[in-house]
GROMACS .gro file of N, CA and C in nm:
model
  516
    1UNK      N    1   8.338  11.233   8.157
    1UNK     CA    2   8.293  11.098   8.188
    1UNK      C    3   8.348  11.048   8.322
    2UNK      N    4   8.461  11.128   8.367
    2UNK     CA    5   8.525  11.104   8.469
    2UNK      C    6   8.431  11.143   8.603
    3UNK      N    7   8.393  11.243   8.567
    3UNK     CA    8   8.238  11.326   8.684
    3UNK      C    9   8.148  11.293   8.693
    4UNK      N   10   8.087  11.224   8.759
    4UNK     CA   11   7.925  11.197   8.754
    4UNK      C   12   7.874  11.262   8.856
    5UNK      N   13   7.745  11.347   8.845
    5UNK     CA   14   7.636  11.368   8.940
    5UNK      C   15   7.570  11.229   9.018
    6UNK      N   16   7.556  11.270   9.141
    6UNK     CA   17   7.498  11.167   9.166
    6UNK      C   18   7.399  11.265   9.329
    7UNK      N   19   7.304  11.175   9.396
    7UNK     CA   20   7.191  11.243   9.467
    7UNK      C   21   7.278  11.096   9.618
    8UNK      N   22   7.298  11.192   9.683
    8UNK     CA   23   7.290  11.099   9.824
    8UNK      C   24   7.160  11.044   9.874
    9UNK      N   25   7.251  10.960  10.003
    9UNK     CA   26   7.095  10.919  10.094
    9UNK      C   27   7.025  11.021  10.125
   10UNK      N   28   7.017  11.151  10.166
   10UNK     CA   29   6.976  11.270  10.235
   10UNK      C   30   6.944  11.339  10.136
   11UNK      N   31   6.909  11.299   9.992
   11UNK     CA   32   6.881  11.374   9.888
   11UNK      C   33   6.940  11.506   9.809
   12UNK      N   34   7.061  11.532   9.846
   12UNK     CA   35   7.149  11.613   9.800
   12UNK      C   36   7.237  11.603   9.728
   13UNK      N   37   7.283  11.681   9.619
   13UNK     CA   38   7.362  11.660   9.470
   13UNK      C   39   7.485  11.683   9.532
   14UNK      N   40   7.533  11.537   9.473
   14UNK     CA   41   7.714  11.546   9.472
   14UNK      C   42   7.754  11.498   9.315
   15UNK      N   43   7.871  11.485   9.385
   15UNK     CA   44   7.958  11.459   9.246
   15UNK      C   45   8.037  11.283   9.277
   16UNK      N   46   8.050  11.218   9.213
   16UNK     CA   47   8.174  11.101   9.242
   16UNK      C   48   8.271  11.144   9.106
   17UNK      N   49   8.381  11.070   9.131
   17UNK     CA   50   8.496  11.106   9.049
   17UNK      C   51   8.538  10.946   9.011
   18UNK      N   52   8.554  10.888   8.905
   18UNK     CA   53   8.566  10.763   8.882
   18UNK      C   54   8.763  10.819   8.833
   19UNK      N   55   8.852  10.728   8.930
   19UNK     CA   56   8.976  10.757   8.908
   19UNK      C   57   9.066  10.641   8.904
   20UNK      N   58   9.151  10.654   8.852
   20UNK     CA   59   9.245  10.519   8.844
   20UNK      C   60   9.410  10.543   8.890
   21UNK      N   61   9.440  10.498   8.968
   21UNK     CA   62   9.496  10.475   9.061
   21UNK      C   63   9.654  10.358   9.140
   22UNK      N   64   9.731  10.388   9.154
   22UNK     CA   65   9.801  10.238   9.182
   22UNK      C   66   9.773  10.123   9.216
   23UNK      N   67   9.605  10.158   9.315
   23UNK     CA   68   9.516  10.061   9.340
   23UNK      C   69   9.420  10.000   9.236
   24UNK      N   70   9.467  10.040   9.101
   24UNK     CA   71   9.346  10.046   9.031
   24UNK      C   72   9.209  10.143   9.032
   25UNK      N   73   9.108  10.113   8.927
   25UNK     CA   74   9.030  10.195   8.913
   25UNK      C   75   8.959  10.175   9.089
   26UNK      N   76   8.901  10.323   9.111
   26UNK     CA   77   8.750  10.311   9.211
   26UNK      C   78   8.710  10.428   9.197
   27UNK      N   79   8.622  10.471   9.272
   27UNK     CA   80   8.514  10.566   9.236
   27UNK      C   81   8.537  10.627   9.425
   28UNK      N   82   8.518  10.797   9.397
   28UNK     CA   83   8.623  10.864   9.530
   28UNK      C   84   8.495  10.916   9.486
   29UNK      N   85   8.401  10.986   9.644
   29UNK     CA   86   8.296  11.067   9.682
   29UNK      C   87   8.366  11.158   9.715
   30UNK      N   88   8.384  11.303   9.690
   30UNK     CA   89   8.443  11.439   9.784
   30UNK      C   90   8.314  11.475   9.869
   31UNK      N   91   8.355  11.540   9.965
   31UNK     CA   92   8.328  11.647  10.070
   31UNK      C   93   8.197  11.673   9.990
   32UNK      N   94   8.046  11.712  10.002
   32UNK     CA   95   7.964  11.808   9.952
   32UNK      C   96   7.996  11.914   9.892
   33UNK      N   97   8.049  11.984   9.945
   33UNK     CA   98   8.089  12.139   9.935
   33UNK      C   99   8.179  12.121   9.813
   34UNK      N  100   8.244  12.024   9.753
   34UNK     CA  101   8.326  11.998   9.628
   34UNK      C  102   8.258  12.012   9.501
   35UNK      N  103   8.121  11.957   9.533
   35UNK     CA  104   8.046  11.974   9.387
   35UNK      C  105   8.033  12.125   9.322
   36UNK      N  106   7.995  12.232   9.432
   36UNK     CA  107   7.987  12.346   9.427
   36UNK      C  108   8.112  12.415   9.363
   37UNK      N  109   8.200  12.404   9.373
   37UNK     CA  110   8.377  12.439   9.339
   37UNK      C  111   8.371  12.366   9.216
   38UNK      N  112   8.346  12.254   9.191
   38UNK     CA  113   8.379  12.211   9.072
   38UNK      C  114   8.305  12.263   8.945
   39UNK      N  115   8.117  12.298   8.995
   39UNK     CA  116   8.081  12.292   8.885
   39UNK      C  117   8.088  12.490   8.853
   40UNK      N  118   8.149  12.532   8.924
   40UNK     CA  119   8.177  12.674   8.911
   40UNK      C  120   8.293  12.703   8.812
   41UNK      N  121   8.354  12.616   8.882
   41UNK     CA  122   8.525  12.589   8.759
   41UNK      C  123   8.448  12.543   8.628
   42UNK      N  124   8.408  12.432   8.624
   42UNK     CA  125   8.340  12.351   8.481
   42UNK      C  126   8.294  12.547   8.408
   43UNK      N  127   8.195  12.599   8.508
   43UNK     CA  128   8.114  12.703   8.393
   43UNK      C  129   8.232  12.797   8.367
   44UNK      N  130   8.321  12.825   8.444
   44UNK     CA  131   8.446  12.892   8.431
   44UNK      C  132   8.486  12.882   8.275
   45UNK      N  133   8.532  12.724   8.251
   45UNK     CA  134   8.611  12.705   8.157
   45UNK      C  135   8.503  12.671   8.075
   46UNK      N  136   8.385  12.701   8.034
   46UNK     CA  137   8.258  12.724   7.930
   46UNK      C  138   8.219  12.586   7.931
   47UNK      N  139   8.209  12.512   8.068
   47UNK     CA  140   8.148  12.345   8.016
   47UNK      C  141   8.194  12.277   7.887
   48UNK      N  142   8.328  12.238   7.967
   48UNK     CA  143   8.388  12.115   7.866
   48UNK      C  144   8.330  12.007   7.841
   49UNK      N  145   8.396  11.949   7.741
   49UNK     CA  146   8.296  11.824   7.737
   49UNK      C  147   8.343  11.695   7.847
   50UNK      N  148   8.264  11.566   7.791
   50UNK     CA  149   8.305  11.475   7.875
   50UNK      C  150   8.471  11.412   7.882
   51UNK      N  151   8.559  11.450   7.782
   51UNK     CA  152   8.642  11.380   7.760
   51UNK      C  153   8.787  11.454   7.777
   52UNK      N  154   8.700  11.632   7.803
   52UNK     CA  155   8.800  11.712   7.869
   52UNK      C  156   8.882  11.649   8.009
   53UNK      N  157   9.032  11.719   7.999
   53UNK     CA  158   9.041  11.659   8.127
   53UNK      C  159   8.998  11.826   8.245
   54UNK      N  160   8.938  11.729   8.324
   54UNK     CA  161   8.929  11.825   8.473
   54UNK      C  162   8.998  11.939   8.505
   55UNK      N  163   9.131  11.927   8.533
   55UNK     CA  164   9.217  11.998   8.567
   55UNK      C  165   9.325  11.995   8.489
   56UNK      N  166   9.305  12.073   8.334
   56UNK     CA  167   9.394  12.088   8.231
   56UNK      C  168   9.509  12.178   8.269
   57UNK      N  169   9.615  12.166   8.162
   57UNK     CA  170   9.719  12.316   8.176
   57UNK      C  171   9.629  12.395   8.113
   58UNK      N  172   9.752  12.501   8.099
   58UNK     CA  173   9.660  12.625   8.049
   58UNK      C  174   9.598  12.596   7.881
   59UNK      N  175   9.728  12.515   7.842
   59UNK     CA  176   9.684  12.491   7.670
   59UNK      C  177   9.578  12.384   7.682
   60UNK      N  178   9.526  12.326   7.767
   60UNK     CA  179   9.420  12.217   7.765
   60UNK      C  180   9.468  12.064   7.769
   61UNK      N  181   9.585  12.044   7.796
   61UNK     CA  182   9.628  11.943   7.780
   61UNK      C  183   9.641  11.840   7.951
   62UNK      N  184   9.714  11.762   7.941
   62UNK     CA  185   9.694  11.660   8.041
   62UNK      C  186   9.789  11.720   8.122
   63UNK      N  187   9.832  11.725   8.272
   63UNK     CA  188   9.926  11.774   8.345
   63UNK      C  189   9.976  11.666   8.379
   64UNK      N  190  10.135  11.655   8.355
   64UNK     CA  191  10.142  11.564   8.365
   64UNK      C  192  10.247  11.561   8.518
   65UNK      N  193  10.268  11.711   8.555
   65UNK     CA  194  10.351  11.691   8.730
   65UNK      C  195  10.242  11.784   8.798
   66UNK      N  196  10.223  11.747   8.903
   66UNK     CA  197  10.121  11.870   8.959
   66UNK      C  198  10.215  11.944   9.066
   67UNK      N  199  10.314  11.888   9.083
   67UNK     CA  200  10.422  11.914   9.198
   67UNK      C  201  10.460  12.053   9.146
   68UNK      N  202  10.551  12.115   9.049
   68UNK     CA  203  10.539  12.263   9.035
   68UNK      C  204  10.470  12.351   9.035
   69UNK      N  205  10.365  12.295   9.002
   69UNK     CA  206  10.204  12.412   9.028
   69UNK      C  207  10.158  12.416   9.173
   70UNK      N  208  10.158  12.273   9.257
   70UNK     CA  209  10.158  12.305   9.392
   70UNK      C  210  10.241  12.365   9.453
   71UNK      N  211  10.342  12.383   9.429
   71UNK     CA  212  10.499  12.437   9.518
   71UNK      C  213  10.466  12.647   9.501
   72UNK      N  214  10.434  12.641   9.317
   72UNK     CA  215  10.367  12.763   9.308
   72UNK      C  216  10.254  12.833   9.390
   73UNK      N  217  10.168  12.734   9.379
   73UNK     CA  218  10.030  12.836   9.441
   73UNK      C  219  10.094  12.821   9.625
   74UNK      N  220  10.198  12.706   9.621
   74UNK     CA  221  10.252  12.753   9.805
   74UNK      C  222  10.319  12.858   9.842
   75UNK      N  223  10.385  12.895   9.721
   75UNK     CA  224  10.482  13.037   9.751
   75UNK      C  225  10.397  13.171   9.733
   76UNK      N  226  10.269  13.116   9.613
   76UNK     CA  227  10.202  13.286   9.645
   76UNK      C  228  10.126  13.297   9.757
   77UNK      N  229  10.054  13.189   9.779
   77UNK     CA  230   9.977  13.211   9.938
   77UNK      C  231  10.097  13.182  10.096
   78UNK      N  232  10.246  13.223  10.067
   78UNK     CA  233  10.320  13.211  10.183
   78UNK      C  234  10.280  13.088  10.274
   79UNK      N  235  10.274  12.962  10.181
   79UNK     CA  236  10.229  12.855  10.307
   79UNK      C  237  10.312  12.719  10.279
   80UNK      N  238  10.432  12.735  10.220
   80UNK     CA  239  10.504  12.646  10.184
   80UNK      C  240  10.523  12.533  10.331
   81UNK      N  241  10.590  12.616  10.408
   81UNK     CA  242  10.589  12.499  10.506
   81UNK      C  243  10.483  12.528  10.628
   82UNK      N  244  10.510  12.404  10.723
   82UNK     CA  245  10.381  12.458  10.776
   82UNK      C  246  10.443  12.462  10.914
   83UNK      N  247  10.364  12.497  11.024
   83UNK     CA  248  10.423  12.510  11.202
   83UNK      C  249  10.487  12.481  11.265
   84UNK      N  250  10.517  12.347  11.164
   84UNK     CA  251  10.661  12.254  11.241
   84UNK      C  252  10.768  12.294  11.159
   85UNK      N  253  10.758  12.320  11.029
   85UNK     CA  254  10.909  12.431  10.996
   85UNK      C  255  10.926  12.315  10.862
   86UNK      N  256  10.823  12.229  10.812
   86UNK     CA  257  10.858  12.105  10.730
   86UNK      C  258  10.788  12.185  10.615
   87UNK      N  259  10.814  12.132  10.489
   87UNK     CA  260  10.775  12.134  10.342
   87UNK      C  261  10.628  12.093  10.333
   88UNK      N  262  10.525  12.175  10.286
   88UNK     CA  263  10.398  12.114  10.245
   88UNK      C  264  10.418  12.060  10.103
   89UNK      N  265  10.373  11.903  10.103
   89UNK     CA  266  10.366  11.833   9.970
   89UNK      C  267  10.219  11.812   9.914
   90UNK      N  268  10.234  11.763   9.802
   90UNK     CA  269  10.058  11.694   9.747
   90UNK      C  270  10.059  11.612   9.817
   91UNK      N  271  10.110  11.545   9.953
   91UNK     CA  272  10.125  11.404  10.018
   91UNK      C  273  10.011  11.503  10.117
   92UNK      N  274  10.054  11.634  10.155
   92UNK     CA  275   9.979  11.761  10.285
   92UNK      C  276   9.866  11.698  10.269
   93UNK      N  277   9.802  11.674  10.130
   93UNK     CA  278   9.626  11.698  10.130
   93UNK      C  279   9.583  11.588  10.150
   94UNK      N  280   9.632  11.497  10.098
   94UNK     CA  281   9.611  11.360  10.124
   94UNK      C  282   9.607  11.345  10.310
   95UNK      N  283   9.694  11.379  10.343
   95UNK     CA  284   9.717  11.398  10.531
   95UNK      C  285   9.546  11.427  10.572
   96UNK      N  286   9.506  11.535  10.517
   96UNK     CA  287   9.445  11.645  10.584
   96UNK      C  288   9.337  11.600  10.547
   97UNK      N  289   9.339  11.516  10.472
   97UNK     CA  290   9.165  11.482  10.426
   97UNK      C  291   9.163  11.361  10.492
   98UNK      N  292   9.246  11.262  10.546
   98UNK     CA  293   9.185  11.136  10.603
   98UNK      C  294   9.183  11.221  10.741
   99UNK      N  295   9.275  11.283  10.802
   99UNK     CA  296   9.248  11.310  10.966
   99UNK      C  297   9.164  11.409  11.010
  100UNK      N  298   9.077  11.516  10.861
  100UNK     CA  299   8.959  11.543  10.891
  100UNK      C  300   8.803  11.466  10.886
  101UNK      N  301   8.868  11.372  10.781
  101UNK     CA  302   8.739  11.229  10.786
  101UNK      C  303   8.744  11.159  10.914
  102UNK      N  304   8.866  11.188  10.960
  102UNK     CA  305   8.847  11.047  11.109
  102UNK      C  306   8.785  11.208  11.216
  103UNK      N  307   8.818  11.308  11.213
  103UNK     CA  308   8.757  11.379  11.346
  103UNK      C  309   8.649  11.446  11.305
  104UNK      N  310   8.576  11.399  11.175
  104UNK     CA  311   8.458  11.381  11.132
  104UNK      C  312   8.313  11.304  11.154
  105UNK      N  313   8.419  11.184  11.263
  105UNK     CA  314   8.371  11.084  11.304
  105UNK      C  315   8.318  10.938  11.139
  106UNK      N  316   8.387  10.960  11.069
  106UNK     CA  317   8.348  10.931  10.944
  106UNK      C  318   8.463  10.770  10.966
  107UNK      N  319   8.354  10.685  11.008
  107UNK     CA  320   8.469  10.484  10.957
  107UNK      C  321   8.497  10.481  10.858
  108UNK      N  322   8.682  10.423  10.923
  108UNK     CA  323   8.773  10.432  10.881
  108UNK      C  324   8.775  10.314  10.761
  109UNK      N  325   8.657  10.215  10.774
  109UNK     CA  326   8.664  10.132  10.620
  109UNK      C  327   8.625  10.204  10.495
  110UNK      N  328   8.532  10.340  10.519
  110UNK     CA  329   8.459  10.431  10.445
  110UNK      C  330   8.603  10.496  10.392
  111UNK      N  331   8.700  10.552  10.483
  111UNK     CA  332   8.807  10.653  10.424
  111UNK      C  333   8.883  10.579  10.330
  112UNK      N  334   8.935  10.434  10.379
  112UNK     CA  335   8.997  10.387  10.304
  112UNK      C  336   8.980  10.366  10.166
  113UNK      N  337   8.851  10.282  10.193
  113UNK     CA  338   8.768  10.295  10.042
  113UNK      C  339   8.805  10.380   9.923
  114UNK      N  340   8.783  10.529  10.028
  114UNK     CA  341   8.771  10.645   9.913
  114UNK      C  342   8.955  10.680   9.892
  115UNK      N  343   9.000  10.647   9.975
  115UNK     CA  344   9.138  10.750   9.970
  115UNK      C  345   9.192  10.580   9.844
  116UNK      N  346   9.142  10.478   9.835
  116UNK     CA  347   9.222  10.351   9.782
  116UNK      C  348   9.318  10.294   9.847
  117UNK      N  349   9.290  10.272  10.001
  117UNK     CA  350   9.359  10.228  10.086
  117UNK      C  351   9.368  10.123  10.141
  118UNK      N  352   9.407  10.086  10.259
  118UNK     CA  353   9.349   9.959  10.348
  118UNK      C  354   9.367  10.000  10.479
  119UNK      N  355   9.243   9.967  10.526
  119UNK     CA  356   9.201  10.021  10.700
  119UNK      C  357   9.330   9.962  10.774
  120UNK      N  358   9.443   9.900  10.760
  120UNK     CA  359   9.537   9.906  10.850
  120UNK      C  360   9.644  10.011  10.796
  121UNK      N  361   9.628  10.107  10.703
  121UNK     CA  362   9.705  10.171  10.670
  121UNK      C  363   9.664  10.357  10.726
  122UNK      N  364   9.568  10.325  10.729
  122UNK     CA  365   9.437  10.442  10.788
  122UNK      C  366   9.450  10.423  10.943
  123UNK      N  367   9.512  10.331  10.995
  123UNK     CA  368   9.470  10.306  11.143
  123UNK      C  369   9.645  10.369  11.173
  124UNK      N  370   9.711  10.352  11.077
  124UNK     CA  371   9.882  10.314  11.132
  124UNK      C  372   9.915  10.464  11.089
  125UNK      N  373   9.877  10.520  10.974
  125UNK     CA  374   9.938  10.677  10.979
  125UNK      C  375   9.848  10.785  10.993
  126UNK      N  376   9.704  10.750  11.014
  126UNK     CA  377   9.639  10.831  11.080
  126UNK      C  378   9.547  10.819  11.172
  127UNK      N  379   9.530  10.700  11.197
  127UNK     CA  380   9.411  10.707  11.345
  127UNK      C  381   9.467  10.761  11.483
  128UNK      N  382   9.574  10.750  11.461
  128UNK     CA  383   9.694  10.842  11.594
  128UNK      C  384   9.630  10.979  11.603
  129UNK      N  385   9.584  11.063  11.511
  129UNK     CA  386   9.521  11.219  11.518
  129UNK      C  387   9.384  11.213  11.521
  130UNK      N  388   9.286  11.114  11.550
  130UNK     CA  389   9.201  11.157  11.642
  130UNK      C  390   9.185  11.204  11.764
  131UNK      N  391   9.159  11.304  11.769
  131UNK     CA  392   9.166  11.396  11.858
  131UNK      C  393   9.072  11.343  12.039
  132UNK      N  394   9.176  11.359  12.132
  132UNK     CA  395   9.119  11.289  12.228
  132UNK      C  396   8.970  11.323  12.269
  133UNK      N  397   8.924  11.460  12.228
  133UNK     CA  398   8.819  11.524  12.293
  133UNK      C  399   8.704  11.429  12.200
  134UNK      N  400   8.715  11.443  12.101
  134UNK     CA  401   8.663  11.344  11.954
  134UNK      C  402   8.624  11.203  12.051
  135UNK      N  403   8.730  11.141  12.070
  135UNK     CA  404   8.724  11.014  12.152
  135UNK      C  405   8.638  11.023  12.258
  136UNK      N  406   8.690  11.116  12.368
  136UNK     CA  407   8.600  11.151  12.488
  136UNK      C  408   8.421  11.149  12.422
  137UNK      N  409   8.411  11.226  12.377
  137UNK     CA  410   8.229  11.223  12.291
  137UNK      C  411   8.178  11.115  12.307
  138UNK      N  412   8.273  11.049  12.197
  138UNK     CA  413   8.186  10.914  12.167
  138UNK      C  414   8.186  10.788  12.297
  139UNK      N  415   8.312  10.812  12.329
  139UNK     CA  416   8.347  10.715  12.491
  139UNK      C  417   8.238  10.756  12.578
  140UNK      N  418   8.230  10.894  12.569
  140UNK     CA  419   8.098  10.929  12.693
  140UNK      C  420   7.986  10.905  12.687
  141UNK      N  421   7.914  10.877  12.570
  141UNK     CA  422   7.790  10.817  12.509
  141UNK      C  423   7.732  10.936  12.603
  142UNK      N  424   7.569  10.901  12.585
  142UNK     CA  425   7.435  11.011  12.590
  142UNK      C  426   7.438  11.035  12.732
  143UNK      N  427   7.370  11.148  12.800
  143UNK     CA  428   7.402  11.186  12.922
  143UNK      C  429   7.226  11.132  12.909
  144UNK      N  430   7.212  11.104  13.080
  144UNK     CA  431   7.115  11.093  13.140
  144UNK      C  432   7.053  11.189  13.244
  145UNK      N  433   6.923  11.205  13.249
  145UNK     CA  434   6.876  11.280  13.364
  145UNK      C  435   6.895  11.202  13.480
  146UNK      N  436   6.890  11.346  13.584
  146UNK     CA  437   6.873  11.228  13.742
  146UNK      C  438   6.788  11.279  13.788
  147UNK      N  439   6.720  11.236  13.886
  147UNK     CA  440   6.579  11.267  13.965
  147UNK      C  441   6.623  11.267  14.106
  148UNK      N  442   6.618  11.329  14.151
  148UNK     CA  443   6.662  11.354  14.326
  148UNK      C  444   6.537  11.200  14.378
  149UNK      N  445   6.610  11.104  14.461
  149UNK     CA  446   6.534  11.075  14.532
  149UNK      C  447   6.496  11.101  14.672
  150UNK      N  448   6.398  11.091  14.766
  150UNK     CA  449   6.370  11.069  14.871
  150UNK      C  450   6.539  11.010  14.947
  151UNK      N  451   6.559  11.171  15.021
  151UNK     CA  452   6.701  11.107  15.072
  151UNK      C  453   6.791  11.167  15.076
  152UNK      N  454   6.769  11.250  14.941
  152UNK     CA  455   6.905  11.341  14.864
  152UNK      C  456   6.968  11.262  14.772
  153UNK      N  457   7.000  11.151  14.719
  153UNK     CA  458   7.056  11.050  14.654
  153UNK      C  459   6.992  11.080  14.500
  154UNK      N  460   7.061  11.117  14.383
  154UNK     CA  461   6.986  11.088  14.249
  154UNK      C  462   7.007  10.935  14.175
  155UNK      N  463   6.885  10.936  14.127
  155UNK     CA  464   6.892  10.835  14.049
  155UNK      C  465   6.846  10.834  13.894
  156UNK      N  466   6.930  10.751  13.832
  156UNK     CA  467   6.948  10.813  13.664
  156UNK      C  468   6.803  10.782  13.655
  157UNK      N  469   6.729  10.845  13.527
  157UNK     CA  470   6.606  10.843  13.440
  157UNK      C  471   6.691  10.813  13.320
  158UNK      N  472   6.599  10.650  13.253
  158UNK     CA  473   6.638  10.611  13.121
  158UNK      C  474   6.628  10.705  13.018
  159UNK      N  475   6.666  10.723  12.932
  159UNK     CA  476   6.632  10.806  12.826
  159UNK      C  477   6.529  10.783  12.741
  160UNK      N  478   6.444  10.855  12.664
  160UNK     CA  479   6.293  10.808  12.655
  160UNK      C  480   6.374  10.689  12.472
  161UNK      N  481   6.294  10.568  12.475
  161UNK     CA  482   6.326  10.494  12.423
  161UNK      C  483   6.424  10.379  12.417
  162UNK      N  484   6.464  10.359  12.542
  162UNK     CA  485   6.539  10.301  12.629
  162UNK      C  486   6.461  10.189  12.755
  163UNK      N  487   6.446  10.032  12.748
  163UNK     CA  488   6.380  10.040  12.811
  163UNK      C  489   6.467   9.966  12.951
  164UNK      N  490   6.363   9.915  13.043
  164UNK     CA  491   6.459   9.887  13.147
  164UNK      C  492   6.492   9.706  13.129
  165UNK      N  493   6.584   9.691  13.165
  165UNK     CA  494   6.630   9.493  13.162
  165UNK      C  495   6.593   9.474  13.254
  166UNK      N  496   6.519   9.349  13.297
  166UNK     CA  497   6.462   9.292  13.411
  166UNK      C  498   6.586   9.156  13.452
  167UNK      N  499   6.589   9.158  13.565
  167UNK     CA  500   6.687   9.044  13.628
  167UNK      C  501   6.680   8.908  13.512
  168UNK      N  502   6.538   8.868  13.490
  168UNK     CA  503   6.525   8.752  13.456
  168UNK      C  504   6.586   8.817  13.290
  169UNK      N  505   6.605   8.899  13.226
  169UNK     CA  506   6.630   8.880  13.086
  169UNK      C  507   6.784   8.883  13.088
  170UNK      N  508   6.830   8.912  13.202
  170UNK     CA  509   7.023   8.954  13.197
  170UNK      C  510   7.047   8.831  13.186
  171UNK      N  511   6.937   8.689  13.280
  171UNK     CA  512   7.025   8.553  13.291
  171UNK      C  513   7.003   8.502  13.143
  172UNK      N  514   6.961   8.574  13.038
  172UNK     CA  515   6.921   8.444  12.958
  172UNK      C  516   7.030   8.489  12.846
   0.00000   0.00000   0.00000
């Protein structure tokens, strides 16, 4: 009951996760590519029912630390700490999913939303890792053609759907 299917704007099957939280209840969209992983696991474990939990122990029951099982699967895949020589925590994923939503180009009222945040908290420990080139893109907006004029001198060509401002509409 916790899983729902649901169909985006673009007509493609996801999943939402209705979760409760320090913020209280809200409802968290994953990545696309999550539905696929999940409902592979679901046929894995023979399609539990609705009231199964998600991500049981092995006896089926509720987990109630996830911190030893993460520290585990860090020591068999050798990735405990990471480049800077620090400890990867369950705090890592949380990191890694807002500062791939922001160089996703994905607004930051949207992340908050989902992570149960508040956009000054999204701006203060992660809008710092948008990546400058990321920035550059969008700062540079659409390139224009130029047309050589009479002269040697180019001059930009609007982009088709773009039209031109006339003196008299700038004064008004």
């Amino acid at each position: 009951r916790d899983v729902q299917k649901i169909r985006d704007d673009l007509g493609r099957e996801n999943i939402q996760f209705h979760v409760r939280g320090k913020t209280g209840a809200r409802i968290v969209v994953p990545h696309i590519d999550v539905k696929e992983i999940v409902d592979k696991m679901l046929e894995r474990r023979g399609n539990p029912g609705p009231d199964d939990w998600l991500f049981p122990m092995p006896n089926g029951g509720r987990i109630e630390s996830l911190r030893d099982r993460f520290d585990k699967l860090l020591d068999e895949y050798k990735l405990r700490h990471n480049a800077a020589g620090s400890k990867h925590s369950l705090y890592s994923l949380r990191h890694f999913y807002a500062v791939r939503a922001i160089t996703r180009d994905i607004d930051i009222y949207t992340i908050a939303r989902n992570m149960g945040t508040s956009v000054q908290m999204i701006e203060q420990y992660y809008g710092k890792h948008a990546t400058t080139t990321a920035r550059a893109t969008k700062l540079g907006g659409v390139t224009t053609e130029y047309q050589r004029a009479s002269g040697g001198t180019f001059i930009p060509i609007r982009p088709k759907g773009i039209r031109a401002v006339t003196r008299r509409q700038k004064k008004r």
